[in-house]
Amino acid sequence: MSVHENPLSRRQFVTRAAAAGVAVSVAGSVEALYTAQPALGTSGPKIGYGPLIEDPDGMLDLPRGFSYKILSREGTVRPDGLQTPSRFDGMGTFADRDGGARLVRNHECSPTAKIKVVAPAERTYDPAGAGGTSTLVVNRHSATTKEFVSLGGTAINCSGGITPWRTWLTCEETELRAGDSGYTKDHGFIFEVDPYDDRRNVDPTPLKPMGRFQHEAVAIDPSTGIVYETEDAFVAPLGGFYRFLPNRPRGGWGSLRAGGELQAMHIPDLPDLSVVQEAGTLFHGVQWVKVPDPLATTESVRAQDYAKPITGGYKLEGCWWGARDRCVYFVSSFARTELGPKVNHDGQVWRFDPRKQTLRLEVIFTRPSPGSDDPEFDAPDNITMSPYGGLMMCEDGLGEQHILGTTEDGEVFKFARNRVNNGTPEEPEYGELAGAGFSADGRTMFFNVYNPGITYAVTGPWRRRR
């Protein structure tokens, strides 16, 4: 996801890679990722949906037969008289009545955001916090019927995850404390947002036992209630992969407030995930060690004195539950030795099997020949699963920004192109795509442009194969 507090961002690394003529290739079983959602296709199309058609309005290029509607735009004045906040990022998609959808959208706003999140006092955690979430109610004709701020006063709301009881867990990607950047409360927590009953979103409560660190995403095992959490740490030491054992494992609204135990992953003789460079590498005997101080009162969670050294990874980001194989998947976005990892890579996808306590590297993004100067895609970030088979990936890099799909052979095709703006080294906030997800009936794909904030709904001949 987007990062705005690190001294050396992913975009700067992408800039260096582009200057060096770096392309990205994929090794490993992409098909293994198709298990991440129930009732979805087990492979992608043989080829994509055809060439992208230039949008005469200069907004979004799509294949023939597909069309888009704009659901929300940054800066729009809502009926309550306030402007829609900036920095559209991760988003959860929920089924609504009559074939519609409810979207809970993160705003990754820091105090420097152009338009900060402004929420009613009863839905504000820290009056000095600029981040939060918006809830959109969308009818079956892809028209927004309602939009409002459902959480305010948080910070750097990046990604999160959908719970089995159909709420959204929004994650703060920061470790700033009260007194830093003008904040009046500590930040770095997870908050629960109900997309259906906004009365439950009154008096926002940080889920403190789940840890205070640079949260990115979460995934929940519905059979045990265990919550898996990634840490998007971009300064040393490496971030951890965690699990939270809730005291109320059956779940339900507010169940995570009942507390539990936070644990960090330990794999003997593997302190750094970056050293694993071959897809299919399998580790047995994964262990979990208790986090001494989940609130990080004196030391960051990842830097504490553990009974056994925890296994770390650079920029651990996406995290989702595989309903078919009952495994959890998580992503290490990239690694560069100058920031702490031992070995460079351009992205890893890992699968943890809770029943066997094994960890396997499923996919690794690698660099082809140094002379490659036209990468097929660049810096995939948010990932969702298409109901029609294959991965759909949001691009977060330089140059043209796309929604990318994968074929049944793991080849990448371009599904959508952002025409509003492109990423440049001079513009650290740009047209990153984020928050992709499908409606319950599979007819509509929703996603965001990060900056300037735009939320799209795309419909068309999804079953067509070109």
PDB file of C-alpha atoms in Angstrom, residues 10 37 127 142 201 204-205 209 215 255 296 305 339 354 368 372 401 403 423 430 432:
ATOM      1  CA  ARG A  10       8.814   2.118  -2.660  1.00  0.00           C
ATOM      2  CA  GLN A  37     -11.988 -16.932  -2.010  1.00  0.00           C
ATOM      3  CA  PRO A 127      -9.563  14.890  17.113  1.00  0.00           C
ATOM      4  CA  SER A 142     -24.069   1.205  -9.722  1.00  0.00           C
ATOM      5  CA  ASN A 201     -19.484   2.909  15.027  1.00  0.00           C
ATOM      6  CA  PRO A 204     -14.403   4.155  18.211  1.00  0.00           C
ATOM      7  CA  THR A 205     -12.445   1.640  20.243  1.00  0.00           C
ATOM      8  CA  PRO A 209      -4.640  -6.464  22.441  1.00  0.00           C
ATOM      9  CA  HIS A 215      -0.523  -2.624  10.500  1.00  0.00           C
ATOM     10  CA  SER A 255     -15.873  -9.853  20.021  1.00  0.00           C
ATOM     11  CA  ALA A 296       4.812  -1.260  22.387  1.00  0.00           C
ATOM     12  CA  ASP A 305      13.032  -9.311  23.472  1.00  0.00           C
ATOM     13  CA  LEU A 339      17.162  -1.261   4.097  1.00  0.00           C
ATOM     14  CA  PRO A 354      -2.481 -23.674  10.228  1.00  0.00           C
ATOM     15  CA  PRO A 368      14.745 -11.068 -15.922  1.00  0.00           C
ATOM     16  CA  SER A 372      14.665  -5.586 -20.211  1.00  0.00           C
ATOM     17  CA  GLN A 401      -1.183   2.555 -13.633  1.00  0.00           C
ATOM     18  CA  ILE A 403      -5.659  -3.109 -13.035  1.00  0.00           C
ATOM     19  CA  GLY A 423       3.299   8.173 -11.363  1.00  0.00           C
ATOM     20  CA  TYR A 430      -0.193   9.947  -7.744  1.00  0.00           C
ATOM     21  CA  GLU A 432      -2.026   4.370  -7.580  1.00  0.00           C
TER      22      GLU A 432
END
